[in-house]
PDB file of C-alpha atoms in Angstrom:
ATOM      1  CA  UNK A   1     134.123 196.868  88.267  1.00 91.00           C
ATOM      2  CA  UNK A   2     133.961 196.118  92.123  1.00 92.00           C
ATOM      3  CA  UNK A   3     136.442 198.611  93.242  1.00 92.00           C
ATOM      4  CA  UNK A   4     135.126 201.649  91.335  1.00 90.00           C
ATOM      5  CA  UNK A   5     131.565 200.544  92.069  1.00 92.00           C
ATOM      6  CA  UNK A   6     132.366 200.262  95.980  1.00 93.00           C
ATOM      7  CA  UNK A   7     133.809 204.122  95.829  1.00 90.00           C
ATOM      8  CA  UNK A   8     130.528 205.455  94.660  1.00 92.00           C
ATOM      9  CA  UNK A   9     129.082 203.192  97.718  1.00 94.00           C
ATOM     10  CA  UNK A  10     131.197 204.385 100.204  1.00 92.00           C
ATOM     11  CA  UNK A  11     130.415 208.271  99.236  1.00 92.00           C
ATOM     12  CA  UNK A  12     126.428 207.617  99.530  1.00 93.00           C
ATOM     13  CA  UNK A  13     126.904 205.933 103.201  1.00 93.00           C
ATOM     14  CA  UNK A  14     129.048 208.810 104.213  1.00 92.00           C
ATOM     15  CA  UNK A  15     126.086 210.901 102.702  1.00 94.00           C
ATOM     16  CA  UNK A  16     123.407 209.222 105.487  1.00 94.00           C
ATOM     17  CA  UNK A  17     124.729 211.173 108.546  1.00 93.00           C
ATOM     18  CA  UNK A  18     121.189 210.201 110.519  1.00 95.00           C
ATOM     19  CA  UNK A  19     121.994 205.997 109.896  1.00 95.00           C
ATOM     20  CA  UNK A  20     125.743 206.866 110.617  1.00 93.00           C
ATOM     21  CA  UNK A  21     125.059 208.614 113.967  1.00 95.00           C
ATOM     22  CA  UNK A  22     122.650 206.100 115.048  1.00 95.00           C
ATOM     23  CA  UNK A  23     125.267 203.270 114.260  1.00 94.00           C
ATOM     24  CA  UNK A  24     128.046 205.284 116.270  1.00 91.00           C
ATOM     25  CA  UNK A  25     126.041 205.498 119.093  1.00 93.00           C
ATOM     26  CA  UNK A  26     125.910 201.589 119.367  1.00 93.00           C
ATOM     27  CA  UNK A  27     128.515 199.658 116.889  1.00 91.00           C
ATOM     28  CA  UNK A  28     131.957 199.171 119.098  1.00 88.00           C
ATOM     29  CA  UNK A  29     134.919 198.808 116.875  1.00 87.00           C
ATOM     30  CA  UNK A  30     137.904 196.610 117.437  1.00 87.00           C
ATOM     31  CA  UNK A  31     138.505 195.841 121.672  1.00 75.00           C
ATOM     32  CA  UNK A  32     135.502 197.818 122.671  1.00 49.00           C
ATOM     33  CA  UNK A  33     136.762 200.936 120.655  1.00 52.00           C
ATOM     34  CA  UNK A  34     133.831 203.192 119.922  1.00 44.00           C
ATOM     35  CA  UNK A  35     132.135 205.364 117.579  1.00 47.00           C
ATOM     36  CA  UNK A  36     134.369 203.241 114.911  1.00 46.00           C
ATOM     37  CA  UNK A  37     137.601 204.661 115.027  1.00 50.00           C
ATOM     38  CA  UNK A  38     141.069 203.507 116.219  1.00 48.00           C
ATOM     39  CA  UNK A  39     140.684 205.332 119.199  1.00 51.00           C
ATOM     40  CA  UNK A  40     144.176 205.937 120.603  1.00 53.00           C
ATOM     41  CA  UNK A  41     145.915 202.884 118.944  1.00 59.00           C
ATOM     42  CA  UNK A  42     149.291 203.241 118.266  1.00 65.00           C
ATOM     43  CA  UNK A  43     151.618 202.310 115.484  1.00 72.00           C
ATOM     44  CA  UNK A  44     154.609 200.667 115.453  1.00 78.00           C
ATOM     45  CA  UNK A  45     156.152 202.222 112.587  1.00 84.00           C
ATOM     46  CA  UNK A  46     154.977 204.589 111.305  1.00 89.00           C
ATOM     47  CA  UNK A  47     157.596 204.908 108.299  1.00 93.00           C
ATOM     48  CA  UNK A  48     156.758 201.342 107.663  1.00 94.00           C
ATOM     49  CA  UNK A  49     152.642 201.953 107.376  1.00 94.00           C
ATOM     50  CA  UNK A  50     153.124 205.357 105.078  1.00 96.00           C
ATOM     51  CA  UNK A  51     154.993 203.058 102.762  1.00 97.00           C
ATOM     52  CA  UNK A  52     152.498 200.114 102.955  1.00 97.00           C
ATOM     53  CA  UNK A  53     149.712 202.973 102.081  1.00 97.00           C
ATOM     54  CA  UNK A  54     151.147 203.934  99.400  1.00 97.00           C
ATOM     55  CA  UNK A  55     152.265 200.849  98.161  1.00 98.00           C
ATOM     56  CA  UNK A  56     147.994 199.942  98.456  1.00 98.00           C
ATOM     57  CA  UNK A  57     147.165 203.528  96.683  1.00 96.00           C
ATOM     58  CA  UNK A  58     149.894 202.643  93.560  1.00 96.00           C
ATOM     59  CA  UNK A  59     148.153 199.198  93.027  1.00 97.00           C
ATOM     60  CA  UNK A  60     144.360 199.730  93.706  1.00 97.00           C
ATOM     61  CA  UNK A  61     144.835 202.544  91.227  1.00 95.00           C
ATOM     62  CA  UNK A  62     146.420 200.500  88.973  1.00 96.00           C
ATOM     63  CA  UNK A  63     143.278 197.871  89.589  1.00 97.00           C
ATOM     64  CA  UNK A  64     140.868 200.470  89.385  1.00 95.00           C
ATOM     65  CA  UNK A  65     142.077 201.571  85.678  1.00 94.00           C
ATOM     66  CA  UNK A  66     142.386 198.160  84.409  1.00 96.00           C
ATOM     67  CA  UNK A  67     138.675 197.299  85.482  1.00 96.00           C
ATOM     68  CA  UNK A  68     137.432 200.613  84.054  1.00 94.00           C
ATOM     69  CA  UNK A  69     139.575 200.246  80.598  1.00 94.00           C
ATOM     70  CA  UNK A  70     138.040 196.318  80.439  1.00 95.00           C
ATOM     71  CA  UNK A  71     134.531 197.918  81.227  1.00 95.00           C
ATOM     72  CA  UNK A  72     135.153 200.698  78.098  1.00 95.00           C
ATOM     73  CA  UNK A  73     136.677 197.904  75.838  1.00 94.00           C
ATOM     74  CA  UNK A  74     133.698 195.206  76.840  1.00 95.00           C
ATOM     75  CA  UNK A  75     131.237 197.872  76.051  1.00 96.00           C
ATOM     76  CA  UNK A  76     132.968 198.961  72.868  1.00 95.00           C
ATOM     77  CA  UNK A  77     132.849 194.968  71.528  1.00 95.00           C
ATOM     78  CA  UNK A  78     129.437 194.837  72.652  1.00 96.00           C
ATOM     79  CA  UNK A  79     128.167 198.058  70.861  1.00 97.00           C
ATOM     80  CA  UNK A  80     130.688 198.097  68.117  1.00 97.00           C
ATOM     81  CA  UNK A  81     132.424 201.288  69.353  1.00 96.00           C
ATOM     82  CA  UNK A  82     135.686 200.851  68.007  1.00 94.00           C
ATOM     83  CA  UNK A  83     137.168 202.033  70.916  1.00 94.00           C
ATOM     84  CA  UNK A  84     141.264 202.013  71.032  1.00 92.00           C
ATOM     85  CA  UNK A  85     142.182 201.629  74.457  1.00 90.00           C
ATOM     86  CA  UNK A  86     145.525 202.921  74.521  1.00 88.00           C
ATOM     87  CA  UNK A  87     143.976 206.123  72.928  1.00 90.00           C
ATOM     88  CA  UNK A  88     141.556 206.734  75.745  1.00 90.00           C
ATOM     89  CA  UNK A  89     144.599 206.714  78.288  1.00 87.00           C
ATOM     90  CA  UNK A  90     146.360 208.948  75.897  1.00 85.00           C
ATOM     91  CA  UNK A  91     143.076 211.465  75.794  1.00 87.00           C
ATOM     92  CA  UNK A  92     142.357 211.418  79.559  1.00 83.00           C
ATOM     93  CA  UNK A  93     146.478 212.436  79.848  1.00 77.00           C
ATOM     94  CA  UNK A  94     145.501 215.230  77.494  1.00 73.00           C
ATOM     95  CA  UNK A  95     142.765 216.760  78.382  1.00 66.00           C
ATOM     96  CA  UNK A  96     141.113 215.036  81.354  1.00 66.00           C
ATOM     97  CA  UNK A  97     140.870 216.226  85.274  1.00 64.00           C
ATOM     98  CA  UNK A  98     142.544 212.554  86.079  1.00 67.00           C
ATOM     99  CA  UNK A  99     146.051 213.666  84.266  1.00 67.00           C
ATOM    100  CA  UNK A 100     147.447 210.994  86.202  1.00 77.00           C
ATOM    101  CA  UNK A 101     151.237 209.984  85.447  1.00 82.00           C
ATOM    102  CA  UNK A 102     150.551 206.423  85.256  1.00 89.00           C
ATOM    103  CA  UNK A 103     148.033 207.260  82.022  1.00 89.00           C
ATOM    104  CA  UNK A 104     151.387 207.224  80.149  1.00 89.00           C
ATOM    105  CA  UNK A 105     152.056 203.645  80.858  1.00 91.00           C
ATOM    106  CA  UNK A 106     149.023 202.595  80.451  1.00 93.00           C
ATOM    107  CA  UNK A 107     148.903 203.971  76.928  1.00 92.00           C
ATOM    108  CA  UNK A 108     152.450 202.698  76.213  1.00 93.00           C
ATOM    109  CA  UNK A 109     151.199 199.174  77.256  1.00 94.00           C
ATOM    110  CA  UNK A 110     148.549 198.943  74.990  1.00 93.00           C
ATOM    111  CA  UNK A 111     150.308 200.445  72.170  1.00 92.00           C
ATOM    112  CA  UNK A 112     152.969 197.629  72.095  1.00 93.00           C
ATOM    113  CA  UNK A 113     150.044 195.126  72.950  1.00 94.00           C
ATOM    114  CA  UNK A 114     146.695 196.360  71.658  1.00 90.00           C
ATOM    115  CA  UNK A 115     145.630 193.310  72.118  1.00 90.00           C
ATOM    116  CA  UNK A 116     146.149 193.025  76.058  1.00 94.00           C
ATOM    117  CA  UNK A 117     143.450 191.071  77.905  1.00 94.00           C
ATOM    118  CA  UNK A 118     143.983 193.268  80.934  1.00 96.00           C
ATOM    119  CA  UNK A 119     146.188 196.244  82.246  1.00 96.00           C
ATOM    120  CA  UNK A 120     147.195 193.809  85.047  1.00 97.00           C
ATOM    121  CA  UNK A 121     149.232 192.013  82.811  1.00 97.00           C
ATOM    122  CA  UNK A 122     151.050 194.485  80.949  1.00 96.00           C
ATOM    123  CA  UNK A 123     154.619 193.359  81.770  1.00 96.00           C
ATOM    124  CA  UNK A 124     155.954 197.245  82.566  1.00 94.00           C
ATOM    125  CA  UNK A 125     152.963 196.779  85.270  1.00 96.00           C
ATOM    126  CA  UNK A 126     153.441 193.322  86.603  1.00 97.00           C
ATOM    127  CA  UNK A 127     156.380 194.278  89.186  1.00 97.00           C
ATOM    128  CA  UNK A 128     154.542 197.203  89.977  1.00 96.00           C
ATOM    129  CA  UNK A 129     151.983 194.874  91.885  1.00 97.00           C
ATOM    130  CA  UNK A 130     154.617 192.347  92.641  1.00 97.00           C
ATOM    131  CA  UNK A 131     156.868 194.604  94.618  1.00 97.00           C
ATOM    132  CA  UNK A 132     153.444 196.672  96.017  1.00 98.00           C
ATOM    133  CA  UNK A 133     151.227 193.884  96.984  1.00 96.00           C
ATOM    134  CA  UNK A 134     152.899 192.919 100.556  1.00 98.00           C
ATOM    135  CA  UNK A 135     152.424 196.358 101.716  1.00 98.00           C
ATOM    136  CA  UNK A 136     148.881 196.663  99.893  1.00 98.00           C
ATOM    137  CA  UNK A 137     148.296 193.693 102.316  1.00 98.00           C
ATOM    138  CA  UNK A 138     149.846 195.010 105.194  1.00 97.00           C
ATOM    139  CA  UNK A 139     147.376 197.897 104.797  1.00 97.00           C
ATOM    140  CA  UNK A 140     144.413 196.199 104.437  1.00 97.00           C
ATOM    141  CA  UNK A 141     144.878 193.795 107.406  1.00 96.00           C
ATOM    142  CA  UNK A 142     146.258 196.563 109.777  1.00 93.00           C
ATOM    143  CA  UNK A 143     143.326 199.116 109.021  1.00 93.00           C
ATOM    144  CA  UNK A 144     140.890 195.720 109.242  1.00 93.00           C
ATOM    145  CA  UNK A 145     142.121 195.405 112.685  1.00 91.00           C
ATOM    146  CA  UNK A 146     141.887 198.663 113.688  1.00 89.00           C
ATOM    147  CA  UNK A 147     138.478 199.353 112.242  1.00 90.00           C
ATOM    148  CA  UNK A 148     139.096 201.654 109.729  1.00 92.00           C
ATOM    149  CA  UNK A 149     136.977 200.957 106.631  1.00 93.00           C
ATOM    150  CA  UNK A 150     139.354 200.908 103.601  1.00 95.00           C
ATOM    151  CA  UNK A 151     136.509 199.413 100.848  1.00 95.00           C
ATOM    152  CA  UNK A 152     138.422 200.607  98.109  1.00 95.00           C
ATOM    153  CA  UNK A 153     141.977 199.342  98.818  1.00 97.00           C
ATOM    154  CA  UNK A 154     139.823 195.929 100.347  1.00 97.00           C
ATOM    155  CA  UNK A 155     137.935 195.598  96.871  1.00 96.00           C
ATOM    156  CA  UNK A 156     140.850 196.143  94.325  1.00 97.00           C
ATOM    157  CA  UNK A 157     142.591 193.454  96.837  1.00 97.00           C
ATOM    158  CA  UNK A 158     140.259 190.884  96.442  1.00 96.00           C
ATOM    159  CA  UNK A 159     139.953 191.471  92.540  1.00 96.00           C
ATOM    160  CA  UNK A 160     143.330 191.140  92.207  1.00 97.00           C
ATOM    161  CA  UNK A 161     143.332 188.034  94.130  1.00 96.00           C
ATOM    162  CA  UNK A 162     140.248 186.893  92.226  1.00 94.00           C
ATOM    163  CA  UNK A 163     142.011 187.533  88.901  1.00 95.00           C
ATOM    164  CA  UNK A 164     145.017 186.198  89.821  1.00 95.00           C
ATOM    165  CA  UNK A 165     143.321 182.198  91.097  1.00 93.00           C
ATOM    166  CA  UNK A 166     143.539 179.231  89.454  1.00 90.00           C
ATOM    167  CA  UNK A 167     139.744 178.564  90.936  1.00 86.00           C
ATOM    168  CA  UNK A 168     137.183 180.373  92.470  1.00 86.00           C
ATOM    169  CA  UNK A 169     134.533 179.584  94.569  1.00 82.00           C
ATOM    170  CA  UNK A 170     131.701 179.073  92.054  1.00 82.00           C
ATOM    171  CA  UNK A 171     130.955 175.575  93.458  1.00 81.00           C
ATOM    172  CA  UNK A 172     130.233 177.017  96.269  1.00 86.00           C
ATOM    173  CA  UNK A 173     127.901 179.459  94.855  1.00 91.00           C
ATOM    174  CA  UNK A 174     126.334 176.068  92.834  1.00 91.00           C
ATOM    175  CA  UNK A 175     125.677 173.911  96.227  1.00 91.00           C
ATOM    176  CA  UNK A 176     124.202 177.228  97.929  1.00 94.00           C
ATOM    177  CA  UNK A 177     121.671 177.231  94.511  1.00 95.00           C
ATOM    178  CA  UNK A 178     121.132 174.153  94.782  1.00 95.00           C
ATOM    179  CA  UNK A 179     120.559 173.855  98.553  1.00 95.00           C
ATOM    180  CA  UNK A 180     117.711 176.601  98.165  1.00 94.00           C
ATOM    181  CA  UNK A 181     116.278 175.865  94.788  1.00 94.00           C
ATOM    182  CA  UNK A 182     117.300 172.488  93.431  1.00 93.00           C
ATOM    183  CA  UNK A 183     119.424 173.954  90.364  1.00 94.00           C
ATOM    184  CA  UNK A 184     121.797 171.031  90.695  1.00 95.00           C
ATOM    185  CA  UNK A 185     125.934 171.384  90.519  1.00 93.00           C
ATOM    186  CA  UNK A 186     128.968 169.981  88.658  1.00 91.00           C
ATOM    187  CA  UNK A 187     131.332 168.745  90.505  1.00 90.00           C
ATOM    188  CA  UNK A 188     135.443 168.316  89.993  1.00 86.00           C
ATOM    189  CA  UNK A 189     135.995 164.670  90.557  1.00 90.00           C
ATOM    190  CA  UNK A 190     133.607 163.307  87.934  1.00 90.00           C
ATOM    191  CA  UNK A 191     131.297 164.295  85.237  1.00 93.00           C
ATOM    192  CA  UNK A 192     127.877 164.819  85.438  1.00 93.00           C
ATOM    193  CA  UNK A 193     125.358 166.808  86.993  1.00 95.00           C
ATOM    194  CA  UNK A 194     123.961 166.148  90.175  1.00 95.00           C
ATOM    195  CA  UNK A 195     121.670 167.146  93.093  1.00 96.00           C
ATOM    196  CA  UNK A 196     121.654 166.917  97.120  1.00 96.00           C
ATOM    197  CA  UNK A 197     118.612 165.943  98.641  1.00 95.00           C
ATOM    198  CA  UNK A 198     118.432 168.421 101.573  1.00 95.00           C
ATOM    199  CA  UNK A 199     115.037 167.633 102.569  1.00 93.00           C
ATOM    200  CA  UNK A 200     115.676 164.184 102.608  1.00 93.00           C
ATOM    201  CA  UNK A 201     118.494 161.653 103.899  1.00 95.00           C
ATOM    202  CA  UNK A 202     121.106 164.272 102.094  1.00 94.00           C
ATOM    203  CA  UNK A 203     121.946 161.488  99.788  1.00 95.00           C
ATOM    204  CA  UNK A 204     123.365 162.668  96.153  1.00 95.00           C
ATOM    205  CA  UNK A 205     121.725 162.018  92.911  1.00 95.00           C
ATOM    206  CA  UNK A 206     122.845 162.075  89.258  1.00 94.00           C
ATOM    207  CA  UNK A 207     120.729 164.354  87.227  1.00 93.00           C
ATOM    208  CA  UNK A 208     119.789 163.174  83.788  1.00 82.00           C
ATOM    209  CA  UNK A 209     120.077 165.543  81.454  1.00 66.00           C
TER     210      UNK A 209
END
């Protein structure tokens, strides 16, 4: 649940004024801008920027709900709580400070398919993510270019791209673990388990299980 966790981390960082004051004194932003701000940078199209930020907010909210509900369901499965995810959305909508209109759609999504693996795959939700993603990406890109921290938006986007990816960089992690601790790795082009002699001639050897 990186999006939810990152919101906590961001709040924690904002509560360390001494640390931030020291960083603001010494660190520059893009194009030499100081104090971590965008300075007097101009926006080419205010209307487009507002629309992009709205898209980023909607998509990031959907991802945060998807992650939170998945965490609840995972815990329910592990501990035998028998939680109905659709009912959670209904309870939040009726008696919680959240009360977002999106919750009604979430409840309907799980009512239509109780075994829905993730909210991101709900037929009623997918079109929103599809239409929002270009603006979402532009908003995150522009923020990075200007040195404006948007941890919620960027983490949610990273999660979106992670779960939709056919392959993930786990192979790189295996290689790093083998380099630091000879933990071996698998390959995508052949069967078996391998280790590279990093401190020797860097040749690769097959490891007998």
